[in-house]
């Protein structure tokens, strides 16, 4: 595993260009592009910019998945799917078949099993042992969580399942999340983070402080990147 960190005052454009490079490479090498999306507020403008610059790609040969989801209906304001639909799927006019949504509106345990089964089927159809994302995007919370792998929660210790329902005490709520065995199979993993918000935390995670879930992200046969947004220097 290699790891690189890009600190940039042009966070949105640099992140969108990074995703575009991964997409072009995947289409060229394997004829498809498998992208796992992160939620929250940070990636929204990145998705919008990516949609603007990536109109010419063969999107019928892509597959979009989600690293995690809130247990809410798809039209809910907190839904990761809704954010991605508004900022990425609709602007790109993506075919419905290219989007694999976590169903946050049904029983969390059933939703997690359903999503894992779908990923397993995709892998089997391709003759693969495990479904490998070409690019898996992640964020970073102020407690060091990533996806919905929060400190002290059961999902962080999961070694077999690829997608689980994870109860998060700080929110008194369930989340759906990919687990480390799934995340660490990706060809490329990229954290999209505003470094001015999480400066000290980022340094501890990059140094390998295992008290933070994000530090457990180590692609077994892939590459790890961090794109860290910094305030633009005054002209």
mmCIF file of C-alpha atoms in Angstrom:
data_model
loop_
_atom_site.group_PDB
_atom_site.id
_atom_site.type_symbol
_atom_site.label_atom_id
_atom_site.label_comp_id
_atom_site.label_asym_id
_atom_site.label_seq_id
_atom_site.Cartn_x
_atom_site.Cartn_y
_atom_site.Cartn_z
ATOM 1 C CA UNK A 1 0.000 0.000 0.000
ATOM 2 C CA UNK A 2 1.231 3.444 -0.933
ATOM 3 C CA UNK A 3 -0.108 6.596 0.698
ATOM 4 C CA UNK A 4 0.006 10.159 -0.552
ATOM 5 C CA UNK A 5 -1.432 13.362 0.866
ATOM 6 C CA UNK A 6 -2.221 16.410 -1.242
ATOM 7 C CA UNK A 7 -2.743 19.677 0.608
ATOM 8 C CA UNK A 8 -4.504 22.131 -1.643
ATOM 9 C CA UNK A 9 -6.206 25.489 -1.670
ATOM 10 C CA UNK A 10 -8.215 24.278 -4.684
ATOM 11 C CA UNK A 11 -9.897 21.409 -2.890
ATOM 12 C CA UNK A 12 -13.016 21.036 -5.020
ATOM 13 C CA UNK A 13 -11.333 21.188 -8.413
ATOM 14 C CA UNK A 14 -8.368 19.021 -7.391
ATOM 15 C CA UNK A 15 -10.637 16.383 -5.856
ATOM 16 C CA UNK A 16 -12.877 16.315 -8.933
ATOM 17 C CA UNK A 17 -9.861 15.998 -11.225
ATOM 18 C CA UNK A 18 -8.531 13.132 -9.081
ATOM 19 C CA UNK A 19 -11.808 11.238 -9.441
ATOM 20 C CA UNK A 20 -11.826 11.928 -13.169
ATOM 21 C CA UNK A 21 -8.324 10.479 -13.576
ATOM 22 C CA UNK A 22 -9.349 7.318 -11.733
ATOM 23 C CA UNK A 23 -12.477 7.029 -13.861
ATOM 24 C CA UNK A 24 -10.606 7.393 -17.156
ATOM 25 C CA UNK A 25 -7.993 4.865 -16.062
ATOM 26 C CA UNK A 26 -10.601 2.313 -14.972
ATOM 27 C CA UNK A 27 -12.615 2.649 -18.176
ATOM 28 C CA UNK A 28 -9.437 2.263 -20.220
ATOM 29 C CA UNK A 29 -8.072 -0.713 -18.274
ATOM 30 C CA UNK A 30 -11.201 -2.675 -17.355
ATOM 31 C CA UNK A 31 -14.064 -1.216 -19.355
ATOM 32 C CA UNK A 32 -16.005 -0.101 -16.289
ATOM 33 C CA UNK A 33 -15.693 2.241 -13.323
ATOM 34 C CA UNK A 34 -16.722 1.244 -9.816
ATOM 35 C CA UNK A 35 -17.032 4.207 -7.467
ATOM 36 C CA UNK A 36 -18.131 4.104 -3.817
ATOM 37 C CA UNK A 37 -19.398 7.465 -2.601
ATOM 38 C CA UNK A 38 -19.059 9.105 0.789
ATOM 39 C CA UNK A 39 -21.776 11.261 2.332
ATOM 40 C CA UNK A 40 -21.949 14.400 4.404
ATOM 41 C CA UNK A 41 -21.407 17.976 3.295
ATOM 42 C CA UNK A 42 -17.754 17.942 2.240
ATOM 43 C CA UNK A 43 -18.097 15.962 -1.017
ATOM 44 C CA UNK A 44 -21.221 17.710 -2.337
ATOM 45 C CA UNK A 45 -19.383 20.469 -4.270
ATOM 46 C CA UNK A 46 -16.807 17.902 -5.407
ATOM 47 C CA UNK A 47 -19.547 15.741 -6.912
ATOM 48 C CA UNK A 48 -21.071 18.766 -8.620
ATOM 49 C CA UNK A 49 -17.748 19.749 -10.158
ATOM 50 C CA UNK A 50 -17.014 16.168 -11.181
ATOM 51 C CA UNK A 51 -20.391 15.962 -12.913
ATOM 52 C CA UNK A 52 -19.551 19.164 -14.787
ATOM 53 C CA UNK A 53 -16.210 17.923 -16.133
ATOM 54 C CA UNK A 54 -17.072 14.263 -16.705
ATOM 55 C CA UNK A 55 -20.021 14.450 -19.085
ATOM 56 C CA UNK A 56 -18.209 12.607 -21.872
ATOM 57 C CA UNK A 57 -17.510 9.332 -20.054
ATOM 58 C CA UNK A 58 -19.399 6.083 -20.856
ATOM 59 C CA UNK A 59 -21.615 6.153 -17.768
ATOM 60 C CA UNK A 60 -23.677 3.139 -18.785
ATOM 61 C CA UNK A 61 -20.539 1.141 -17.926
ATOM 62 C CA UNK A 62 -20.182 2.544 -14.395
ATOM 63 C CA UNK A 63 -21.508 1.400 -11.047
ATOM 64 C CA UNK A 64 -21.994 3.727 -8.091
ATOM 65 C CA UNK A 65 -22.239 2.357 -4.563
ATOM 66 C CA UNK A 66 -22.278 3.921 -1.098
ATOM 67 C CA UNK A 67 -19.788 3.513 1.724
ATOM 68 C CA UNK A 68 -22.512 4.211 4.272
ATOM 69 C CA UNK A 69 -26.019 5.515 4.687
ATOM 70 C CA UNK A 70 -28.269 6.977 7.349
ATOM 71 C CA UNK A 71 -31.346 4.918 8.178
ATOM 72 C CA UNK A 72 -33.759 7.342 6.554
ATOM 73 C CA UNK A 73 -35.855 7.304 3.361
ATOM 74 C CA UNK A 74 -34.099 8.323 0.123
ATOM 75 C CA UNK A 75 -35.898 11.681 -0.038
ATOM 76 C CA UNK A 76 -34.889 12.609 3.534
ATOM 77 C CA UNK A 77 -32.656 15.664 3.934
ATOM 78 C CA UNK A 78 -30.007 13.547 5.736
ATOM 79 C CA UNK A 79 -29.908 10.824 3.086
ATOM 80 C CA UNK A 80 -26.520 10.309 1.463
ATOM 81 C CA UNK A 81 -28.341 9.007 -1.595
ATOM 82 C CA UNK A 82 -30.360 12.202 -1.897
ATOM 83 C CA UNK A 83 -27.214 14.327 -1.722
ATOM 84 C CA UNK A 84 -25.528 12.211 -4.401
ATOM 85 C CA UNK A 85 -28.628 12.240 -6.597
ATOM 86 C CA UNK A 86 -28.869 16.035 -6.479
ATOM 87 C CA UNK A 87 -25.172 16.774 -6.963
ATOM 88 C CA UNK A 88 -24.029 13.889 -9.195
ATOM 89 C CA UNK A 89 -26.600 11.426 -10.511
ATOM 90 C CA UNK A 90 -29.088 13.947 -11.900
ATOM 91 C CA UNK A 91 -26.486 16.271 -13.487
ATOM 92 C CA UNK A 92 -24.890 13.269 -15.228
ATOM 93 C CA UNK A 93 -28.267 11.782 -16.205
ATOM 94 C CA UNK A 94 -27.033 8.426 -14.936
ATOM 95 C CA UNK A 95 -28.901 5.284 -15.971
ATOM 96 C CA UNK A 96 -30.752 3.823 -12.987
ATOM 97 C CA UNK A 97 -28.963 0.496 -13.461
ATOM 98 C CA UNK A 98 -25.638 2.156 -12.578
ATOM 99 C CA UNK A 99 -26.702 3.118 -9.035
ATOM 100 C CA UNK A 100 -26.791 0.639 -6.150
ATOM 101 C CA UNK A 101 -28.562 2.331 -3.255
ATOM 102 C CA UNK A 102 -28.477 1.303 0.401
ATOM 103 C CA UNK A 103 -32.120 1.122 1.481
ATOM 104 C CA UNK A 104 -32.078 3.199 4.636
ATOM 105 C CA UNK A 105 -35.854 3.110 4.923
ATOM 106 C CA UNK A 106 -36.163 -0.626 5.734
ATOM 107 C CA UNK A 107 -34.989 -2.675 8.736
ATOM 108 C CA UNK A 108 -31.244 -1.928 9.148
ATOM 109 C CA UNK A 109 -30.210 -5.581 9.474
ATOM 110 C CA UNK A 110 -32.134 -6.535 6.352
ATOM 111 C CA UNK A 111 -30.817 -3.538 4.436
ATOM 112 C CA UNK A 112 -27.202 -4.389 5.293
ATOM 113 C CA UNK A 113 -27.617 -8.041 4.314
ATOM 114 C CA UNK A 114 -29.339 -7.061 1.080
ATOM 115 C CA UNK A 115 -26.506 -4.719 0.123
ATOM 116 C CA UNK A 116 -23.835 -7.276 0.952
ATOM 117 C CA UNK A 117 -25.688 -9.902 -1.094
ATOM 118 C CA UNK A 118 -25.849 -7.520 -4.046
ATOM 119 C CA UNK A 119 -22.115 -6.820 -3.864
ATOM 120 C CA UNK A 120 -21.369 -10.530 -3.566
ATOM 121 C CA UNK A 121 -23.506 -11.246 -6.629
ATOM 122 C CA UNK A 122 -21.692 -8.584 -8.634
ATOM 123 C CA UNK A 123 -18.377 -10.150 -7.663
ATOM 124 C CA UNK A 124 -19.565 -13.647 -8.585
ATOM 125 C CA UNK A 125 -20.828 -12.458 -11.959
ATOM 126 C CA UNK A 126 -17.360 -11.116 -12.658
ATOM 127 C CA UNK A 127 -15.524 -14.202 -11.419
ATOM 128 C CA UNK A 128 -14.114 -12.351 -8.425
ATOM 129 C CA UNK A 129 -13.744 -13.472 -4.828
ATOM 130 C CA UNK A 130 -14.727 -10.046 -3.551
ATOM 131 C CA UNK A 131 -16.140 -6.954 -5.229
ATOM 132 C CA UNK A 132 -13.314 -4.460 -5.671
ATOM 133 C CA UNK A 133 -14.014 -0.760 -6.079
ATOM 134 C CA UNK A 134 -11.820 1.164 -8.476
ATOM 135 C CA UNK A 135 -12.177 4.147 -6.161
ATOM 136 C CA UNK A 136 -13.728 4.358 -2.712
ATOM 137 C CA UNK A 137 -14.232 7.825 -1.266
ATOM 138 C CA UNK A 138 -14.237 8.463 2.466
ATOM 139 C CA UNK A 139 -14.649 11.380 4.829
ATOM 140 C CA UNK A 140 -13.354 12.030 8.326
ATOM 141 C CA UNK A 141 -15.432 12.936 11.368
ATOM 142 C CA UNK A 142 -14.198 14.952 14.322
ATOM 143 C CA UNK A 143 -14.027 11.736 16.384
ATOM 144 C CA UNK A 144 -11.917 9.995 13.742
ATOM 145 C CA UNK A 145 -14.768 7.964 12.282
ATOM 146 C CA UNK A 146 -14.996 7.207 8.604
ATOM 147 C CA UNK A 147 -17.942 5.815 6.657
ATOM 148 C CA UNK A 148 -20.130 4.882 9.655
ATOM 149 C CA UNK A 149 -17.319 3.145 11.511
ATOM 150 C CA UNK A 150 -17.402 5.029 14.810
ATOM 151 C CA UNK A 151 -15.002 4.556 17.746
ATOM 152 C CA UNK A 152 -16.099 1.777 20.061
ATOM 153 C CA UNK A 153 -18.860 0.449 17.802
ATOM 154 C CA UNK A 154 -19.256 -3.174 16.789
ATOM 155 C CA UNK A 155 -18.769 -2.634 13.063
ATOM 156 C CA UNK A 156 -15.188 -1.492 13.564
ATOM 157 C CA UNK A 157 -14.210 -4.964 14.764
ATOM 158 C CA UNK A 158 -16.056 -6.837 12.002
ATOM 159 C CA UNK A 159 -13.741 -9.202 10.142
ATOM 160 C CA UNK A 160 -16.089 -11.198 7.913
ATOM 161 C CA UNK A 161 -19.121 -9.169 6.867
ATOM 162 C CA UNK A 162 -18.720 -6.577 4.113
ATOM 163 C CA UNK A 163 -21.758 -4.449 4.999
ATOM 164 C CA UNK A 164 -23.400 -4.223 8.426
ATOM 165 C CA UNK A 165 -25.955 -2.289 10.407
ATOM 166 C CA UNK A 166 -24.040 -0.393 13.077
ATOM 167 C CA UNK A 167 -25.653 1.151 16.159
ATOM 168 C CA UNK A 168 -24.051 4.502 16.985
ATOM 169 C CA UNK A 169 -24.708 5.466 20.644
ATOM 170 C CA UNK A 170 -23.730 9.134 20.177
ATOM 171 C CA UNK A 171 -26.671 9.511 17.788
ATOM 172 C CA UNK A 172 -28.847 6.815 19.356
ATOM 173 C CA UNK A 173 -29.369 5.626 15.807
ATOM 174 C CA UNK A 174 -28.509 2.871 13.360
ATOM 175 C CA UNK A 175 -26.312 3.401 10.332
ATOM 176 C CA UNK A 176 -25.539 1.177 7.362
ATOM 177 C CA UNK A 177 -21.848 0.907 6.573
ATOM 178 C CA UNK A 178 -19.256 -0.938 4.580
ATOM 179 C CA UNK A 179 -16.736 -2.589 6.861
ATOM 180 C CA UNK A 180 -12.954 -2.598 6.784
ATOM 181 C CA UNK A 181 -12.821 -5.990 4.994
ATOM 182 C CA UNK A 182 -14.751 -4.361 2.130
ATOM 183 C CA UNK A 183 -13.083 -0.939 2.205
ATOM 184 C CA UNK A 184 -9.574 -2.354 2.257
ATOM 185 C CA UNK A 185 -10.165 -4.374 -0.920
ATOM 186 C CA UNK A 186 -10.495 -1.238 -3.063
ATOM 187 C CA UNK A 187 -7.924 -0.476 -5.734
ATOM 188 C CA UNK A 188 -7.843 3.147 -4.601
ATOM 189 C CA UNK A 189 -9.167 4.763 -1.431
ATOM 190 C CA UNK A 190 -9.292 8.530 -1.122
ATOM 191 C CA UNK A 191 -10.163 10.639 1.927
ATOM 192 C CA UNK A 192 -11.748 13.998 1.103
ATOM 193 C CA UNK A 193 -11.182 16.232 4.120
ATOM 194 C CA UNK A 194 -11.148 19.909 5.027
ATOM 195 C CA UNK A 195 -7.828 20.076 6.859
ATOM 196 C CA UNK A 196 -8.560 23.423 8.514
ATOM 197 C CA UNK A 197 -11.393 21.647 10.319
ATOM 198 C CA UNK A 198 -9.473 18.552 11.373
ATOM 199 C CA UNK A 199 -5.796 19.566 11.298
ATOM 200 C CA UNK A 200 -4.503 17.933 14.482
ATOM 201 C CA UNK A 201 -6.721 14.880 14.008
ATOM 202 C CA UNK A 202 -5.425 14.301 10.488
ATOM 203 C CA UNK A 203 -1.847 14.236 11.681
ATOM 204 C CA UNK A 204 -2.673 11.628 14.322
ATOM 205 C CA UNK A 205 -4.558 9.469 11.833
ATOM 206 C CA UNK A 206 -1.733 9.695 9.289
ATOM 207 C CA UNK A 207 0.690 8.722 12.047
ATOM 208 C CA UNK A 208 -1.322 5.543 12.589
ATOM 209 C CA UNK A 209 -3.070 6.273 15.896
ATOM 210 C CA UNK A 210 -5.378 3.250 16.073
ATOM 211 C CA UNK A 211 -7.767 4.915 18.485
ATOM 212 C CA UNK A 212 -9.254 6.539 15.382
ATOM 213 C CA UNK A 213 -11.197 4.272 12.991
ATOM 214 C CA UNK A 214 -9.873 6.109 9.919
ATOM 215 C CA UNK A 215 -6.346 4.907 10.687
ATOM 216 C CA UNK A 216 -7.496 1.311 10.083
ATOM 217 C CA UNK A 217 -8.059 2.045 6.406
ATOM 218 C CA UNK A 218 -5.149 0.305 4.693
ATOM 219 C CA UNK A 219 -5.914 -1.088 1.237
ATOM 220 C CA UNK A 220 -4.424 -4.567 1.062
ATOM 221 C CA UNK A 221 -3.536 -4.391 -2.631
ATOM 222 C CA UNK A 222 -4.343 -0.813 -3.423
ATOM 223 C CA UNK A 223 -3.372 2.801 -2.954
ATOM 224 C CA UNK A 224 -4.430 5.323 -0.329
ATOM 225 C CA UNK A 225 -4.693 9.061 -0.942
ATOM 226 C CA UNK A 226 -5.735 12.055 1.138
ATOM 227 C CA UNK A 227 -6.915 15.278 -0.486
ATOM 228 C CA UNK A 228 -6.800 17.930 2.215
ATOM 229 C CA UNK A 229 -8.508 21.227 1.615
ATOM 230 C CA UNK A 230 -6.710 24.261 2.996
ATOM 231 C CA UNK A 231 -7.624 27.951 2.947
ATOM 232 C CA UNK A 232 -6.449 29.693 -0.184
ATOM 233 C CA UNK A 233 -3.490 31.970 0.375
ATOM 234 C CA UNK A 234 -4.244 35.668 0.111
ATOM 235 C CA UNK A 235 -3.228 37.146 -3.162
#
